Structures are given as C-alpha cells and as structure tokens.
PDB file of C-alpha atoms in Angstrom:
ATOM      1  CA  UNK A   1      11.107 -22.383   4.186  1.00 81.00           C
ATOM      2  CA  UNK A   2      10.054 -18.889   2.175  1.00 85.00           C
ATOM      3  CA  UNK A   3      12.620 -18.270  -0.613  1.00 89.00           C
ATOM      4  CA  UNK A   4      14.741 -15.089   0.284  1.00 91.00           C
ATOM      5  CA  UNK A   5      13.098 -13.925  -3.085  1.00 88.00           C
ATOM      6  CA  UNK A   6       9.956 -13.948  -1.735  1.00 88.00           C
ATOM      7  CA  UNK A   7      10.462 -12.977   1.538  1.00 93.00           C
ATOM      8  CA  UNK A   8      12.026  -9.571  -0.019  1.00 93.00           C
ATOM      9  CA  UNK A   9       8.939  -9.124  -2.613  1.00 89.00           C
ATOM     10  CA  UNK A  10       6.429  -9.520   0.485  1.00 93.00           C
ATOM     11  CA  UNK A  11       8.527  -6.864   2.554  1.00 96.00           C
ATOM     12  CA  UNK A  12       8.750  -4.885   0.223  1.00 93.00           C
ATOM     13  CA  UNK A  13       4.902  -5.235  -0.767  1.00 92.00           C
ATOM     14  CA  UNK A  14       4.053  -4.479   3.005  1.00 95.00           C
ATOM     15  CA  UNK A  15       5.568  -1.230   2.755  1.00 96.00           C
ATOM     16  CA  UNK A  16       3.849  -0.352  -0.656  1.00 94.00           C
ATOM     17  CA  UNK A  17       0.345  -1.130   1.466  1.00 94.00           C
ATOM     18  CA  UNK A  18       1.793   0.909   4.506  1.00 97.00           C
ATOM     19  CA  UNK A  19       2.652   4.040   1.853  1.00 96.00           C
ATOM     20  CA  UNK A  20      -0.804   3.740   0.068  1.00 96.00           C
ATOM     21  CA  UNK A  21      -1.945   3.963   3.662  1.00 97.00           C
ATOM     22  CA  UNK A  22      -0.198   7.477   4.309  1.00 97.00           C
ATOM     23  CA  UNK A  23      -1.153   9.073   1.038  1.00 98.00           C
ATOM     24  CA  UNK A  24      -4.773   7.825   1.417  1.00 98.00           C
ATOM     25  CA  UNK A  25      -4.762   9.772   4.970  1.00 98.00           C
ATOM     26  CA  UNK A  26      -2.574  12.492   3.351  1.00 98.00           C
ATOM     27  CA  UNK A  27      -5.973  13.164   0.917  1.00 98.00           C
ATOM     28  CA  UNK A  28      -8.345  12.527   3.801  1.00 98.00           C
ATOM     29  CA  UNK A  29      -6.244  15.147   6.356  1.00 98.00           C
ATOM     30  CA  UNK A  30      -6.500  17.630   2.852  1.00 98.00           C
ATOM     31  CA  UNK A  31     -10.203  16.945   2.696  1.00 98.00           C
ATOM     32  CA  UNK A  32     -10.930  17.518   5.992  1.00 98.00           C
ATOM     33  CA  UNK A  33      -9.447  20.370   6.057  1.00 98.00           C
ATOM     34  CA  UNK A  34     -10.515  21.751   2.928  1.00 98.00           C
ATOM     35  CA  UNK A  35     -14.333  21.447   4.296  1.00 98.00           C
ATOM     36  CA  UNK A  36     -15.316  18.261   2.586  1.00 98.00           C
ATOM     37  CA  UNK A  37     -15.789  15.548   5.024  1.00 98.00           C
ATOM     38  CA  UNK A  38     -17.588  12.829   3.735  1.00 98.00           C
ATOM     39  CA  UNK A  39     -14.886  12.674   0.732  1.00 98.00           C
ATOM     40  CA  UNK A  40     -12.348  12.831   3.654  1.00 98.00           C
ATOM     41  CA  UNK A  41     -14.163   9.822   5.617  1.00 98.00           C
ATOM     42  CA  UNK A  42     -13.817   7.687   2.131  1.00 98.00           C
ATOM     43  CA  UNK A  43     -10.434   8.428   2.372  1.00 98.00           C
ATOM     44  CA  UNK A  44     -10.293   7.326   5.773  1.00 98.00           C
ATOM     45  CA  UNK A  45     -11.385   3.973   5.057  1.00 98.00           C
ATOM     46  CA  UNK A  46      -8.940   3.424   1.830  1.00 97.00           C
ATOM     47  CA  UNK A  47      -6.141   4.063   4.625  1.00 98.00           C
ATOM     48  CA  UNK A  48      -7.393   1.586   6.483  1.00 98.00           C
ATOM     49  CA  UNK A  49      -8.079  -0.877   3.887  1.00 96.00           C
ATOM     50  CA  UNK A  50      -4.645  -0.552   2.633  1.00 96.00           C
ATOM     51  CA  UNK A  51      -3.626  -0.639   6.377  1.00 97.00           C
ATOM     52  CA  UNK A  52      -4.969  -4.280   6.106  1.00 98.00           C
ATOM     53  CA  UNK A  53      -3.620  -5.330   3.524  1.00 95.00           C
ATOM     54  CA  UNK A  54      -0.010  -4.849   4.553  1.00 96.00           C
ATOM     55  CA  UNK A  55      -1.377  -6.713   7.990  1.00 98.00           C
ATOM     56  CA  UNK A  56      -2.279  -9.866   5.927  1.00 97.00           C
ATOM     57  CA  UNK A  57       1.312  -9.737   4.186  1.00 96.00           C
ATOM     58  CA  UNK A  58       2.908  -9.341   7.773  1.00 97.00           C
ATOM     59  CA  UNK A  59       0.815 -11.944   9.517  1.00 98.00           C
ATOM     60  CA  UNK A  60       1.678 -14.428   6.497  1.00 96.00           C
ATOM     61  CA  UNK A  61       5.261 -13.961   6.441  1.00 96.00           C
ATOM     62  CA  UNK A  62       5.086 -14.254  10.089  1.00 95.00           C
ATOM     63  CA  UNK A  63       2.819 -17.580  10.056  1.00 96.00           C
ATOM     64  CA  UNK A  64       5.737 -19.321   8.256  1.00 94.00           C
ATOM     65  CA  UNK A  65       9.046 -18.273  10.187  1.00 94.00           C
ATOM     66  CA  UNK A  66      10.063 -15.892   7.698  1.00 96.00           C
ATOM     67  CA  UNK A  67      11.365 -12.882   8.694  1.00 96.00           C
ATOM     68  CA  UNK A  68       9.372  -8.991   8.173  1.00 97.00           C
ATOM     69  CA  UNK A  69      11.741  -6.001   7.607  1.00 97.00           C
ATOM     70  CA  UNK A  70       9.547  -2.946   8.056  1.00 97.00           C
ATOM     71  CA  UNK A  71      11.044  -0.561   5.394  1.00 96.00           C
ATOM     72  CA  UNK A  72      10.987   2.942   5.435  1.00 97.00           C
ATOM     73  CA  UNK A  73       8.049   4.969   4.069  1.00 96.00           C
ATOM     74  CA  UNK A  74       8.343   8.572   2.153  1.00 95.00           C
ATOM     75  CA  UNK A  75       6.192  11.152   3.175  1.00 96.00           C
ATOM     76  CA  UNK A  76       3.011  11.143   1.124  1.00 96.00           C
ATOM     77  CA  UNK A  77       1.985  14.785  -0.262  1.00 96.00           C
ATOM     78  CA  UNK A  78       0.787  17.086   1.507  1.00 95.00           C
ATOM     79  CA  UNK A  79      -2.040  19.016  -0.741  1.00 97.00           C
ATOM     80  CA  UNK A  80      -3.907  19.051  -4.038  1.00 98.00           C
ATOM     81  CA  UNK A  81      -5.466  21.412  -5.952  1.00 98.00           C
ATOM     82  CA  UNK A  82      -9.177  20.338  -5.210  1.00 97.00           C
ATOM     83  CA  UNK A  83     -10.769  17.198  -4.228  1.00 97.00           C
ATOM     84  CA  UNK A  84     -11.014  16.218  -8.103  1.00 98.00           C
ATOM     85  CA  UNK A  85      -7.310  16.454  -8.425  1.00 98.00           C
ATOM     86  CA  UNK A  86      -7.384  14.420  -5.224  1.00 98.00           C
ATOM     87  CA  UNK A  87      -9.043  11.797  -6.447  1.00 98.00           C
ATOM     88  CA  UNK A  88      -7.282  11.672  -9.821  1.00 98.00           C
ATOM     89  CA  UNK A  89      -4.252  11.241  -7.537  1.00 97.00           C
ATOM     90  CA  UNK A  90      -5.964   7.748  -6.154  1.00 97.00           C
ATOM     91  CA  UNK A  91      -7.114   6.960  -9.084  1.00 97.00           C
ATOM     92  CA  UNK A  92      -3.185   6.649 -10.457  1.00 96.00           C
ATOM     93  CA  UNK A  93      -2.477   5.463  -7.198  1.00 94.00           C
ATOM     94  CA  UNK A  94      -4.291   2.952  -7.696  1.00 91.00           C
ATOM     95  CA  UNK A  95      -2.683   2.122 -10.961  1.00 94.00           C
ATOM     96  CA  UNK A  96       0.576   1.903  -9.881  1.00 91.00           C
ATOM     97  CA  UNK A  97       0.324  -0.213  -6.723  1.00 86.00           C
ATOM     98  CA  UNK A  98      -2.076  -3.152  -9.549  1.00 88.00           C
ATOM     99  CA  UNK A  99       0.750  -2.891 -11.762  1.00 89.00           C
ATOM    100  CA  UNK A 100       3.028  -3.705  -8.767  1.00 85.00           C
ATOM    101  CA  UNK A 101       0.611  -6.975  -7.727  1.00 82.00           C
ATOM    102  CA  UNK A 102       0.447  -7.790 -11.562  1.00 85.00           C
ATOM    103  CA  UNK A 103       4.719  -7.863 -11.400  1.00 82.00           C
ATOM    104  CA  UNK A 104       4.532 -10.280  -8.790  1.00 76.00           C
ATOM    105  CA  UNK A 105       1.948 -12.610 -11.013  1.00 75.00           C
ATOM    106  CA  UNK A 106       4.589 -12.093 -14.136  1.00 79.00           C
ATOM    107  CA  UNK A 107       7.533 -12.954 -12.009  1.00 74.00           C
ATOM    108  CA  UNK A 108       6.384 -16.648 -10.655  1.00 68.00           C
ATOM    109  CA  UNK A 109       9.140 -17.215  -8.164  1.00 57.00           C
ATOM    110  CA  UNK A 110       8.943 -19.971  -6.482  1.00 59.00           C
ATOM    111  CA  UNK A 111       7.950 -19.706  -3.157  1.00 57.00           C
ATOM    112  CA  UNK A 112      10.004 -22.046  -1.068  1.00 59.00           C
ATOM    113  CA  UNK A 113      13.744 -22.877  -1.214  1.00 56.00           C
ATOM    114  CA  UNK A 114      15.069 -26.258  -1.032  1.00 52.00           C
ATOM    115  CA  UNK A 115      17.019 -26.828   2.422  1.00 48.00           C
ATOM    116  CA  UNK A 116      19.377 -29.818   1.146  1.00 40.00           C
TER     117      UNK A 116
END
C-alpha cells in the first residue's frame, strides 16, 4: 500500500499541475485578448500539458488503491503588463513548480508502508 506520505505529496502535486494549468490559460485568455494569438495558442497547449500531468499523478494514485483528494486551486492572475511580462511570469512559473519536483527527489520517502 502507498505510504500516507506519499499519497499527500502526489495530491498535493496534482493540484500544483491543475494550478499551473489555470495560470497557463489565465496568460493565454490575456493574450487572446490582448490581440496576440499565436502566443495565446502556446499558452493553450502549456495548460494542457500541465493538465496532463496532474492526469498521470491521478491515474497512478488511482492504479494502486490509494486515495486522490482534489484540493482547492487559487485563482491564477488575471493580467500582465505585456506578453513579455507574460512570459517572464512562466518563465518563474516554471521555476517554482521544478523546485517543487526537485523537493520530492531530496525528500526520498519511501513509497509503501508496511501493513504488519
């Protein structure tokens, strides 16, 4: 069986992917609207990459019995200043949700708890 430990880190994982989701649409609803769509369609598909992600935490935990708590998710911002602060948002977007995935490598919990 998944360690509670685990099981917590993934949830809470899944809704870091489902967040970086909503701010990547966030940017591509601000793009679009600011009149630059092909930025906007980029943005689109980081959504749904991220979108993906979380799926492949969910369908693990789900693959072995363990149990998903969908958590809730802030509201991403709303606008930027131009489409370069936009993307200097992702890029420290970006930074933040690798140093989240290199915490889990520091951590090394183990991933299974002993049923005795």
């Amino acid at each position: 069986m998944m360690s509670q430990t685990v099981q917590d880190a993934i949830n809470d994982q899944i809704r870091k992917e489902f967040a970086s989701a909503y701010v990547y649409l966030a940017m591509c609803a601000y793009l679009e609207r600011e009149g630059f769509p092909g930025f906007a369609q980029w943005m689109r598909m980081q959504a749904k990459e991220e979108e993906a992600h979380a799926m492949r935490l969910f369908d693990h935990m789900h693959d072995r019995g363990a149990k998903v708590v969908l958590q809730t998710i802030d509201q991403p911002p709303l606008d930027w200043d131009s489409p370069l602060d936009v993307f200097e948002s992702a890029l420290e977007h970006e930074r933040k949700v690798t140093a989240s995935i290199n915490e889990w490598k520091r951590r090394r919990v183990p991933a299974t708890s002993s049923t005795s």
